[in-house]
Amino acid sequence: MLATTEAEARGVVGASAGTPADSHHLVIRDIIKKYRDLTVLDTLNMAIGKGEIVSLLGPSGCGKTTLLRAIAGLTDTSAGSIKLAGREITRVAAHRRNVGVVFQSYALFPHLTVAENIAFGLKARGAPRAEIPDRVAASLRMVRMTDLADRSITALSGGQQQRVAVARALVVEPELLLLDEPFSALDRKLRETMQVELKSLLRDKGMTAIFVTHDQEEALALSNRIAVMNRGRIEQFADPVTLYEKPATGFVLEFVGLSTRVSGRVTSAADGQVQIETAYGPLQGRGKFAPGASVIAAVRPELISVARDGESGTGNAITIPLQDVMCLGSKTHLYGTARDSDLIVAEISGTAPLAQFTPGQSVALTWPSDSTLVFPAQGQ
Amino acid sequence: MSAEAITASVSQLAPVAKERDRFALLALPGLLYLGILFALPLLILLVKSLINAEGDLSLAGYAAFFSDPFNLSVFWRTLRVALLTTLLSLVLAYPTAFAMVRAGGWILTLMLVAMVLPLSVGVIVKAFSWSIVLRSNGIVNQALMGLGLVDEPVRLLFTETALVFGAANIFLPFMVLPIYAVVRQLDPNLSGAAATLGSGPLRTFLTVTLPLTLPGIIAGVAFVFSLAVSMYVIPSLIVGERHQNLAMMIARAFLFLRNEQLGSVIAVVLLAIATAVVFSSALLLRLVERRQR
């Protein structure tokens, strides 16, 4: 069971080690989705506990929306199984799954009013007629839309439409709520307000929810755990701190947060330590590689200390002319002149140093070799 | 509404109204053309239908038309054939429109071309090819006999069924295109959204898809019904003189019977039917769209 152990190592299967996966609220096992020759979901595994709020994070085309549609039953899968609350739902029709969806376009019914949109699911599920008005009213109160109950959908703003979409999905009390880039149509300021609002709403309801997003800040803001997806697979499923400090793959490193990364070749390896020859001088890092292997050595920018040329530090050190200095308010990013696809960036807090560093000036960057992450070069 | 509010709303409206006046001028050439060459003759026709042999104004022409059992049977047959043609083309066109939207790409282009190209072939050619298909030694009969389903040719040509099928085929684009235009605008996620809310396929169709595509259906029905109720060439070629409809009666009254009043009366009746269809569909469209605003 190589696949399982690998999956567990990446945190893909269980939230806590040793828990049998079947006790999870949602369990996805070896899901494969193919469109002719194209594999969109590639033997994907995932398990989510009840009440958990997680994000699927990845670039466009990584399969995150397809995974969401497969869970909702809007796309059939080529192989694998999906279990929700202990029930096998892989071949169950979407309207019998009890999985709520908030679509990117919201997909509100334009011929119905706000209240009618919310009542739609209750009527479809055959809720007692007498109950419907009360439940719709409660739902409208929940999203603070009571005054707009009789409005037509087309007369609403983006934020209001999103509230209706959330209310419509939640009023039928689904086992699981899926949200496909729900904030992408909102402007930045409104997005932040709605994120806070939605997160506390889902927490209050104890709702299990999966957000799909390509925006890492959004994923960090919304969820306890983030599944980073790439090419139809989950690269790593972990809490934000683990993703940032211990990225499982080079892809996660690049996709989550900023990093300094340079390509090189392993010259010697011993005791989990490798020596790497790079265009900027030799570096040391942790990892198990054979001598001669092409690798990428990486470090998070805030772990780098910056000194003007001539001064020296311990551990890894490179001296490099500055290409750009970017002030970002509470912190400053210094970009070194890097070759090819390399990126060299160091972060220092505060704005004061701005005057000390100017483009073209040579600086010495140092960081502990223990903080240096080593990954196989892309394509290997 | 307060006085200020009214003035505000009026001053807001005023420039729009002025704008509209100026653009209305653009319609002038078209209006003049239609007025002189179309509305005026129609008016003459209307007057003629109201003048009897003695030159007096009377409704006798209409009374005579509607008291004749033969005329009445033609009247009802015309309506029936138009209705059946409309229904058949609706049944064929509705799924086609969805297939076109789903297909997209070059298949969609191909379907659009296949839909529009026959319009340029002309009604006569198409009606004539239908008569080839349906005649006693035509393709349909040869297939039926080849399969051993019938022993001798079935009479297909010169029947009302053949007319309905032929006419529905010829008018199909006028049903497909307005429905296609509406279906294309639908958010493809709507039916998915309905499903995740617990709505089965039938319920989703009746409560979401059908109401939202109704404007297209109404427009298509209005098009095809008004075309079918006044068709002349198609029944002439597929059914011949055996089957009279209002349009053929008009031609007969003017060309053979030289009875201008009868011809005018039928023309006005036909015009009234078409006008009623167009106006009621426009009214219906407004109602449906107001609900959807």
XYZ file of C-alpha atoms in Angstrom:
673
model
C 0.000 0.000 0.000
C 2.548 2.490 -1.167
C -0.093 4.966 -2.246
C -1.640 5.058 1.207
C 1.593 5.622 3.059
C 2.577 8.350 0.659
C -0.838 9.924 1.043
C -0.555 9.799 4.825
C 2.893 11.347 4.705
C 1.439 14.259 2.757
C -1.407 14.583 5.229
C -3.886 13.774 2.513
C -5.833 11.085 4.334
C -6.299 11.869 7.979
C -6.499 15.044 9.997
C -4.934 13.213 12.918
C -2.687 10.226 12.469
C -4.141 6.827 13.241
C -7.783 7.804 12.678
C -9.481 5.396 10.291
C -10.490 7.376 7.233
C -14.081 6.079 7.319
C -14.836 8.084 10.436
C -14.400 11.245 8.376
C -17.390 13.181 7.101
C -16.207 13.199 3.501
C -13.877 10.528 2.179
C -12.613 10.593 -1.389
C -10.697 7.536 -2.506
C -8.686 7.149 -5.697
C -10.931 9.403 -7.756
C -10.019 9.488 -11.439
C -11.649 11.742 -14.001
C -10.676 11.560 -17.644
C -11.887 13.547 -20.633
C -10.745 11.407 -23.539
C -6.910 11.525 -23.215
C -6.834 14.245 -20.601
C -6.635 13.159 -16.953
C -8.227 15.919 -14.908
C -8.300 14.110 -11.569
C -5.498 11.622 -11.081
C -6.133 8.998 -8.352
C -6.955 11.689 -5.866
C -7.479 11.027 -2.149
C -8.882 13.346 0.473
C -10.666 13.120 3.813
C -12.397 15.884 5.728
C -13.758 15.837 9.256
C -17.224 17.043 10.263
C -17.381 20.800 10.749
C -14.063 21.346 9.030
C -13.628 24.248 6.626
C -11.004 23.509 4.008
C -9.810 25.078 0.767
C -8.802 23.572 -2.532
C -6.037 25.828 -3.742
C -4.389 25.590 -7.114
C -3.756 27.287 -10.441
C -6.492 27.264 -13.067
C -6.692 23.911 -14.814
C -5.432 21.961 -11.795
C -8.748 20.130 -11.467
C -10.101 21.849 -8.362
C -13.438 22.831 -9.879
C -13.790 19.382 -11.446
C -13.233 17.817 -8.019
C -15.908 20.083 -6.560
C -18.364 19.174 -9.321
C -17.595 15.480 -8.812
C -18.382 15.767 -5.098
C -21.643 17.583 -5.895
C -22.591 14.975 -8.502
C -22.539 17.465 -11.379
C -19.742 15.546 -13.119
C -19.408 11.779 -13.133
C -16.073 10.197 -12.367
C -14.143 7.543 -14.268
C -13.099 5.573 -11.158
C -12.869 5.816 -7.393
C -15.365 6.402 -4.627
C -16.867 9.281 -2.676
C -18.422 8.764 0.757
C -20.376 11.424 2.593
C -21.464 10.913 6.216
C -20.843 7.199 5.860
C -22.960 6.926 2.713
C -21.514 5.839 -0.602
C -22.577 8.596 -3.034
C -20.307 7.972 -6.029
C -23.206 6.912 -8.265
C -25.962 8.880 -6.533
C -27.649 11.594 -8.630
C -26.871 15.197 -7.660
C -30.420 15.894 -6.456
C -30.242 12.995 -3.982
C -26.802 13.800 -2.512
C -27.609 16.607 -0.085
C -24.514 18.567 -1.069
C -25.019 22.335 -1.330
C -23.136 24.404 -3.891
C -22.462 28.133 -4.155
C -21.458 28.675 -7.768
C -18.925 31.186 -9.022
C -21.701 32.848 -11.050
C -24.075 32.241 -8.088
C -26.514 30.634 -10.592
C -29.516 32.299 -8.960
C -32.840 31.779 -10.734
C -33.440 35.062 -12.563
C -37.197 34.494 -12.918
C -37.715 34.195 -9.160
C -37.523 36.727 -6.340
C -35.008 36.528 -3.509
C -37.483 34.696 -1.269
C -38.574 32.364 -4.074
C -34.960 31.479 -4.790
C -34.455 30.498 -1.171
C -37.742 28.579 -1.064
C -36.839 26.617 -4.212
C -34.845 23.902 -2.446
C -37.403 23.554 0.353
C -40.200 23.014 -2.167
C -38.091 20.612 -4.235
C -37.393 18.527 -1.143
C -41.040 18.481 -0.205
C -40.797 20.459 3.028
C -44.215 20.930 4.666
C -45.913 23.937 3.030
C -46.668 25.605 6.347
C -42.996 25.519 7.330
C -41.587 27.120 4.203
C -42.335 30.827 4.895
C -40.815 30.637 8.389
C -37.696 28.874 7.216
C -37.250 31.321 4.337
C -37.683 34.248 6.745
C -35.135 32.791 9.167
C -32.724 32.251 6.305
C -33.193 35.838 5.096
C -32.494 37.107 8.623
C -29.354 34.992 8.764
C -27.879 36.761 5.721
C -29.495 40.122 6.629
C -31.605 40.280 3.478
C -35.084 40.478 5.045
C -35.842 43.871 3.478
C -35.062 42.594 -0.010
C -37.173 39.412 0.135
C -39.433 40.427 -2.752
C -36.724 41.943 -4.924
C -35.902 40.424 -8.242
C -32.463 38.828 -8.481
C -31.318 41.128 -11.272
C -31.870 44.156 -9.023
C -29.274 42.980 -6.493
C -25.616 43.931 -6.137
C -22.877 41.293 -6.313
C -22.544 41.053 -2.540
C -26.312 40.716 -2.110
C -26.462 38.028 -4.794
C -23.762 36.113 -2.975
C -25.732 36.310 0.270
C -28.809 34.924 -1.471
C -26.749 32.118 -3.029
C -25.383 31.175 0.402
C -28.819 31.366 2.032
C -30.364 29.280 -0.757
C -27.706 26.579 -0.356
C -27.851 26.513 3.459
C -31.626 26.621 3.979
C -31.966 22.961 2.926
C -29.371 21.984 5.559
C -26.889 20.131 3.362
C -24.365 17.647 4.765
C -21.620 19.560 2.995
C -21.316 22.988 1.396
C -19.118 23.525 -1.647
C -18.153 27.035 -2.729
C -16.585 27.602 -6.142
C -14.541 30.833 -6.088
C -17.439 32.581 -4.334
C -15.638 35.897 -3.933
C -14.150 36.292 -7.384
C -16.947 38.574 -8.597
C -16.610 40.973 -5.668
C -14.257 43.911 -5.349
C -11.417 43.641 -2.861
C -12.965 45.567 0.011
C -16.322 43.809 -0.159
C -14.525 40.488 -0.554
C -12.807 40.844 2.803
C -16.056 41.771 4.567
C -17.893 38.854 2.988
C -15.098 36.424 3.862
C -15.292 37.277 7.540
C -19.096 37.180 7.464
C -19.289 33.851 5.657
C -16.657 32.178 7.788
C -18.431 33.022 11.047
C -21.763 31.960 9.558
C -20.377 28.552 8.577
C -18.740 28.143 11.987
C -21.954 28.989 13.820
C -23.798 26.357 11.804
C -21.041 23.785 12.297
C -21.131 23.392 8.536
C -18.552 21.267 6.766
C -17.396 23.338 3.815
C -14.942 23.250 0.943
C -13.847 26.446 -0.773
C -12.304 26.336 -4.213
C -9.916 29.181 -4.866
C -6.790 30.127 -6.768
C -6.016 32.918 -4.307
C -3.760 31.817 -1.467
C -4.672 34.751 0.751
C -8.311 33.769 0.441
C -7.473 30.157 1.304
C -5.479 31.283 4.331
C -8.246 33.602 5.489
C -11.039 31.049 5.187
C -9.844 27.618 6.080
C -8.208 25.557 8.788
C -6.591 23.268 6.239
C -5.618 23.825 2.631
C -5.273 21.201 -0.071
C -2.818 22.436 -2.685
C -3.748 20.909 -6.035
C -1.650 20.537 -9.148
C -2.293 18.496 -12.303
C -5.242 16.592 -10.867
C -3.522 15.585 -7.647
C -3.267 16.956 -4.152
C 0.335 17.941 -3.576
C -0.136 18.629 0.110
C -3.095 18.879 2.478
C -2.109 20.644 5.670
C -2.630 23.662 7.885
C -1.249 26.988 6.605
C 1.821 26.989 8.881
C 2.915 23.514 7.730
C 2.343 24.465 4.095
C 4.535 27.499 4.535
C 7.296 26.047 6.688
C 7.408 22.485 5.408
C 6.177 22.454 1.822
C 6.036 18.828 0.655
C 6.968 19.592 -2.930
C 8.607 22.257 -5.016
C 5.184 23.149 -6.392
C 3.771 23.913 -2.939
C 6.845 25.958 -2.154
C 6.317 28.073 -5.248
C 2.557 28.341 -4.991
C 2.241 29.183 -1.293
C 4.059 32.290 -0.226
C 7.169 33.862 -1.614
C 10.505 32.076 -1.638
C 14.057 32.486 -2.727
C 14.867 29.551 -4.979
C 17.935 28.761 -7.003
C 18.702 25.758 -9.165
C 21.863 23.764 -8.727
C 23.529 20.367 -8.691
C 24.252 18.147 -5.714
C 28.015 17.699 -5.241
C 27.999 15.578 -2.103
C 25.463 14.140 0.300
C 25.742 12.728 3.821
C 23.460 12.311 6.869
C 20.515 14.042 5.227
C 22.682 17.033 4.355
C 23.561 17.951 0.799
C 26.132 20.274 -0.722
C 24.836 22.086 -3.764
C 26.790 23.881 -6.421
C 24.885 26.921 -7.730
C 25.628 29.865 -9.978
C 25.959 32.007 -6.828
C 28.362 29.734 -4.963
C 28.016 26.562 -2.873
C 24.986 26.090 -0.608
C 24.056 23.576 2.046
C 20.640 22.147 2.669
C 18.602 19.298 4.087
C 17.429 16.441 1.905
C 18.317 13.052 0.509
C 19.704 13.260 -2.985
C 22.388 11.403 -4.905
C 25.409 13.426 -6.001
C 24.839 14.833 -9.486
C 21.078 15.331 -9.022
C 19.541 18.576 -10.324
C 17.797 20.304 -7.439
C 16.264 23.543 -6.324
C 17.453 25.052 -3.064
C 14.926 27.326 -1.401
C 14.461 29.505 1.636
C 11.653 31.767 2.830
C 12.591 35.451 2.411
C 12.108 36.455 6.063
C 14.708 33.869 7.197
C 17.414 35.636 5.230
C 19.527 38.264 6.938
C 20.816 41.052 4.822
C 24.148 42.754 5.271
C 25.961 45.233 3.100
C 28.836 43.827 1.129
C 31.901 43.075 3.212
C 30.039 41.945 6.301
C 29.593 38.216 6.757
C 27.273 35.759 8.515
C 27.094 32.053 9.211
C 25.541 29.198 7.188
C 24.644 29.770 3.572
C 25.839 33.023 2.138
C 25.689 34.617 -1.268
C 26.762 38.028 -2.390
C 24.676 39.562 -5.119
C 23.879 42.964 -6.664
C 20.351 44.233 -5.898
C 17.928 44.458 -8.783
C 14.986 46.074 -7.051
C 13.831 47.257 -3.648
C 10.099 47.085 -2.945
C 8.531 48.746 0.036
C 5.287 46.994 1.098
C 4.364 49.074 4.107
C 5.336 47.067 7.144
C 8.067 45.186 5.293
C 10.518 45.623 2.466
C 11.439 43.095 -0.201
C 14.917 43.117 -1.681
C 15.276 41.384 -5.042
C 18.695 40.128 -6.091
C 19.804 39.916 -9.716
C 19.031 36.243 -10.404
C 19.626 34.069 -13.459
C 17.068 32.245 -15.600
C 14.122 30.994 -13.561
C 15.834 31.603 -10.213
C 14.343 34.063 -7.789
C 16.287 35.703 -5.005
C 14.271 37.721 -2.541
C 14.937 38.708 1.050
C 12.480 40.337 3.419
C 13.330 42.865 6.075
C 10.775 44.406 8.362
C 10.069 48.101 8.390
C 10.633 50.812 5.820
C 13.649 52.524 7.339
C 16.265 50.392 5.505
C 14.960 51.656 2.181
C 17.498 54.417 2.144
C 20.310 52.002 2.894
C 19.672 49.776 -0.090
C 19.614 50.934 -3.689
C 19.427 48.885 -6.859
C 22.842 47.961 -8.229
C 24.385 47.876 -4.790
C 25.939 44.570 -3.761
C 24.549 42.856 -0.639
C 25.415 39.727 1.324
C 22.504 37.399 2.045
C 22.917 34.781 4.748
C 20.631 32.162 6.229
C 20.999 28.988 8.288
C 21.594 25.862 6.215
C 18.934 24.127 8.371
C 16.265 26.419 6.869
C 17.293 25.571 3.341
C 14.746 23.315 1.657
C 15.875 21.158 -1.245
C 13.518 19.809 -3.909
C 14.098 17.905 -7.115
C 14.250 20.286 -10.085
C 10.939 20.622 -11.983
C 10.381 17.964 -14.576
C 12.353 15.319 -12.683
C -44.024 61.608 -4.560
C -42.895 65.104 -3.618
C -42.814 67.982 -6.086
C -39.007 67.969 -6.210
C -38.948 64.265 -6.886
C -41.336 64.695 -9.785
C -39.348 67.528 -11.328
C -36.191 65.536 -10.829
C -37.607 62.482 -12.525
C -39.084 64.573 -15.340
C -35.799 66.372 -15.987
C -34.132 62.981 -15.959
C -36.565 61.661 -18.522
C -36.528 64.700 -20.805
C -33.134 64.218 -22.496
C -33.929 60.545 -23.042
C -37.191 61.424 -24.742
C -35.473 64.000 -26.957
C -32.834 61.454 -27.860
C -35.530 58.994 -28.820
C -37.266 61.596 -31.025
C -34.118 62.117 -33.025
C -33.511 58.432 -33.506
C -37.135 57.929 -34.517
C -36.312 59.927 -37.666
C -34.121 57.044 -38.772
C -37.239 54.920 -39.148
C -38.839 57.434 -41.522
C -37.693 55.977 -44.895
C -38.821 52.517 -43.845
C -42.130 53.838 -42.561
C -42.817 55.759 -45.787
C -41.990 52.703 -47.877
C -44.253 50.437 -45.840
C -46.972 53.092 -45.655
C -47.262 53.670 -49.386
C -46.612 50.186 -50.711
C -48.131 48.077 -47.961
C -50.484 49.871 -45.577
C -52.327 51.773 -48.307
C -53.221 48.682 -50.384
C -54.257 46.955 -47.164
C -56.548 49.862 -46.377
C -58.071 49.623 -49.871
C -58.551 45.904 -49.305
C -60.287 46.585 -45.995
C -62.603 49.111 -47.622
C -63.380 46.725 -50.503
C -64.340 44.000 -48.055
C -66.915 46.367 -46.567
C -68.558 47.440 -49.848
C -71.221 45.225 -51.397
C -72.200 44.788 -55.034
C -74.450 47.879 -54.917
C -71.575 50.015 -53.687
C -73.006 50.416 -50.153
C -71.112 50.007 -46.928
C -72.107 46.725 -45.227
C -70.876 43.743 -43.290
C -72.731 41.420 -45.629
C -69.504 40.056 -47.107
C -68.367 38.838 -43.681
C -71.809 37.469 -42.840
C -71.876 35.567 -46.127
C -68.383 34.197 -45.606
C -69.016 32.903 -42.102
C -72.448 31.452 -42.912
C -71.078 29.208 -45.655
C -70.210 25.745 -44.198
C -67.490 25.177 -46.808
C -65.796 28.485 -45.995
C -66.030 27.710 -42.302
C -64.444 24.304 -42.801
C -61.581 25.947 -44.708
C -61.243 28.525 -41.924
C -60.944 25.852 -39.234
C -58.697 23.639 -41.344
C -56.320 26.548 -41.898
C -56.133 27.177 -38.162
C -55.744 23.461 -37.411
C -52.933 22.940 -39.928
C -51.149 26.076 -38.685
C -51.471 24.923 -35.080
C -50.231 21.388 -35.811
C -47.346 22.738 -37.898
C -46.387 25.075 -35.046
C -46.569 22.295 -32.457
C -44.530 19.878 -34.565
C -41.818 22.417 -35.273
C -41.731 23.377 -31.575
C -41.268 19.733 -30.553
C -38.455 19.359 -33.098
C -36.835 22.734 -32.481
C -36.711 22.845 -28.670
C -34.224 19.998 -28.149
C -32.325 21.102 -31.257
C -31.716 24.534 -29.739
C -30.246 22.941 -26.590
C -28.106 20.597 -28.682
C -26.743 23.603 -30.592
C -25.789 25.452 -27.412
C -24.150 22.364 -25.922
C -22.324 21.507 -29.145
C -20.627 24.874 -29.631
C -17.581 25.236 -31.886
C -17.664 24.112 -35.491
C -20.572 21.709 -34.926
C -22.676 24.711 -33.910
C -21.529 26.588 -37.016
C -22.439 23.582 -39.135
C -25.896 23.363 -37.549
C -26.489 27.083 -38.048
C -25.492 26.816 -41.686
C -27.695 23.750 -42.146
C -30.517 25.767 -40.600
C -30.084 28.979 -42.577
C -28.877 27.688 -45.952
C -32.184 25.991 -46.898
C -33.886 29.386 -46.442
C -31.996 30.571 -49.505
C -33.098 27.567 -51.544
C -36.612 28.911 -51.668
C -39.927 27.509 -50.598
C -40.865 26.086 -53.987
C -37.801 23.873 -54.275
C -38.267 22.575 -50.758
C -41.985 21.919 -51.131
C -41.307 20.201 -54.435
C -38.645 17.956 -52.906
C -41.135 16.995 -50.222
C -43.557 15.966 -52.922
C -40.792 13.751 -54.407
C -40.156 12.176 -51.017
C -43.822 11.532 -50.328
C -45.225 10.449 -53.716
C -46.415 6.860 -54.241
C -43.084 5.676 -55.686
C -41.108 8.078 -53.457
C -38.435 7.312 -50.858
C -40.799 6.860 -47.920
C -43.064 4.414 -49.727
C -40.152 2.453 -51.180
C -38.658 2.146 -47.697
C -41.986 1.023 -46.190
C -42.492 -1.577 -48.913
C -38.852 -2.684 -48.806
C -39.205 -3.338 -45.106
C -42.385 -5.285 -45.797
C -44.413 -2.989 -43.573
C -46.936 -2.284 -46.313
C -47.851 -4.221 -49.467
C -48.840 -1.322 -51.651
C -47.877 2.358 -51.625
C -49.511 4.385 -48.854
C -51.139 7.610 -49.841
C -48.867 10.245 -48.301
C -48.871 13.061 -50.771
C -52.082 15.102 -50.922
C -52.807 14.492 -47.193
C -52.980 16.969 -44.354
C -50.333 14.972 -42.425
C -47.892 15.362 -45.302
C -48.619 19.075 -45.369
C -47.961 19.463 -41.645
C -44.661 17.574 -41.871
C -43.515 19.457 -44.956
C -44.475 22.860 -43.556
C -42.872 22.140 -40.169
C -39.667 21.250 -41.966
C -39.660 24.420 -44.004
C -40.482 26.708 -41.065
C -38.152 24.958 -38.594
C -35.413 27.651 -38.631
C -37.961 30.267 -37.544
C -38.636 28.169 -34.433
C -35.069 27.053 -33.697
C -33.337 30.430 -33.948
C -35.373 32.421 -31.385
C -35.238 29.511 -28.923
C -31.506 29.087 -29.537
C -30.976 32.792 -28.845
C -32.648 32.449 -25.436
C -31.030 29.130 -24.463
C -27.610 30.571 -25.281
C -28.155 33.261 -22.641
C -28.982 30.740 -19.892
C -26.363 30.223 -17.183
C -25.443 26.559 -17.752
C -25.094 26.167 -13.985
C -28.809 26.840 -13.340
C -29.908 23.244 -13.786
C -26.928 22.093 -11.719
C -27.909 24.553 -8.999
C -31.480 23.218 -9.056
C -30.161 19.650 -8.783
C -27.983 20.407 -5.758
C -31.076 21.906 -4.123
C -32.820 18.560 -4.464
C -34.787 19.144 -7.656
C -35.106 16.172 -10.034
C -34.746 16.577 -13.814
C -38.493 16.918 -14.520
C -39.043 19.471 -11.769
C -35.988 21.441 -12.908
C -37.320 21.486 -16.461
C -40.791 22.657 -15.427
C -39.745 25.238 -12.823
C -36.447 26.566 -14.211
C -35.667 25.710 -17.822
C -39.151 26.063 -19.299
C -40.040 29.427 -17.693
C -36.661 30.866 -18.663
C -36.913 29.721 -22.289
C -40.556 30.804 -22.626
C -39.676 34.092 -24.391
C -37.946 32.105 -27.142
C -40.857 29.703 -27.414
C -43.375 32.547 -27.672
C -41.355 34.300 -30.373
C -40.884 31.072 -32.340
C -44.547 30.131 -32.070
C -45.598 33.588 -33.261
C -43.243 33.361 -36.245
C -44.200 29.874 -37.348
C -47.925 30.236 -36.707
C -48.223 33.426 -38.722
C -46.181 31.864 -41.536
C -48.192 28.630 -41.460
C -51.608 30.257 -41.303
C -50.916 32.217 -44.486
C -48.871 29.682 -46.484
C -49.826 29.279 -50.132
C -47.034 27.609 -52.127
C -46.437 24.724 -49.720
C -50.039 23.420 -49.630
C -50.376 24.034 -53.374
C -47.426 21.746 -54.092
C -47.863 19.130 -51.374
C -51.648 18.830 -51.263
C -52.841 20.648 -54.350
C -56.331 21.974 -54.993
C -57.867 19.198 -52.907
C -56.912 21.029 -49.766
C -58.108 24.578 -49.653
C -56.858 27.016 -47.069
C -57.534 30.711 -46.586
C -54.578 31.874 -48.659
C -55.561 29.618 -51.553
C -59.172 30.813 -51.307
C -58.000 34.402 -51.552
C -56.087 33.604 -54.716
C -59.062 31.725 -56.142
C -61.469 34.559 -55.326
C -59.302 37.172 -57.010
C -57.927 35.170 -59.944
C -60.725 32.773 -60.911
C -63.961 33.963 -59.377
C -63.150 37.634 -59.900
C -64.996 38.224 -56.625
C -63.025 41.080 -55.140
C -65.221 41.415 -52.083
C -64.890 37.719 -51.131
C -61.128 37.891 -51.641
C -60.888 41.052 -49.542
C -63.020 39.568 -46.788
C -60.824 36.461 -46.514
C -57.674 38.591 -46.671
C -58.923 40.721 -43.786
C -59.865 37.604 -41.788
C -56.386 36.186 -42.351
C -54.817 39.501 -41.438
C -56.891 39.609 -38.251
C -55.657 36.148 -37.242
C -52.016 37.057 -37.880
C -52.388 40.379 -36.058
C -54.002 38.666 -33.093
C -51.129 36.174 -32.900
C -48.456 38.845 -33.123
C -50.097 41.144 -30.578
C -50.936 38.443 -28.076
C -47.438 37.018 -28.289
C -45.944 40.475 -27.778
C -48.219 40.950 -24.776
C -47.310 37.536 -23.400
C -43.614 38.273 -23.873
C -43.927 41.479 -21.898
C -45.746 39.672 -19.108
C -43.174 36.899 -18.930
C -40.251 39.296 -19.065
C -41.693 41.602 -16.447
C -41.922 38.629 -14.093
C -38.308 37.835 -14.843
C -36.986 41.331 -14.248
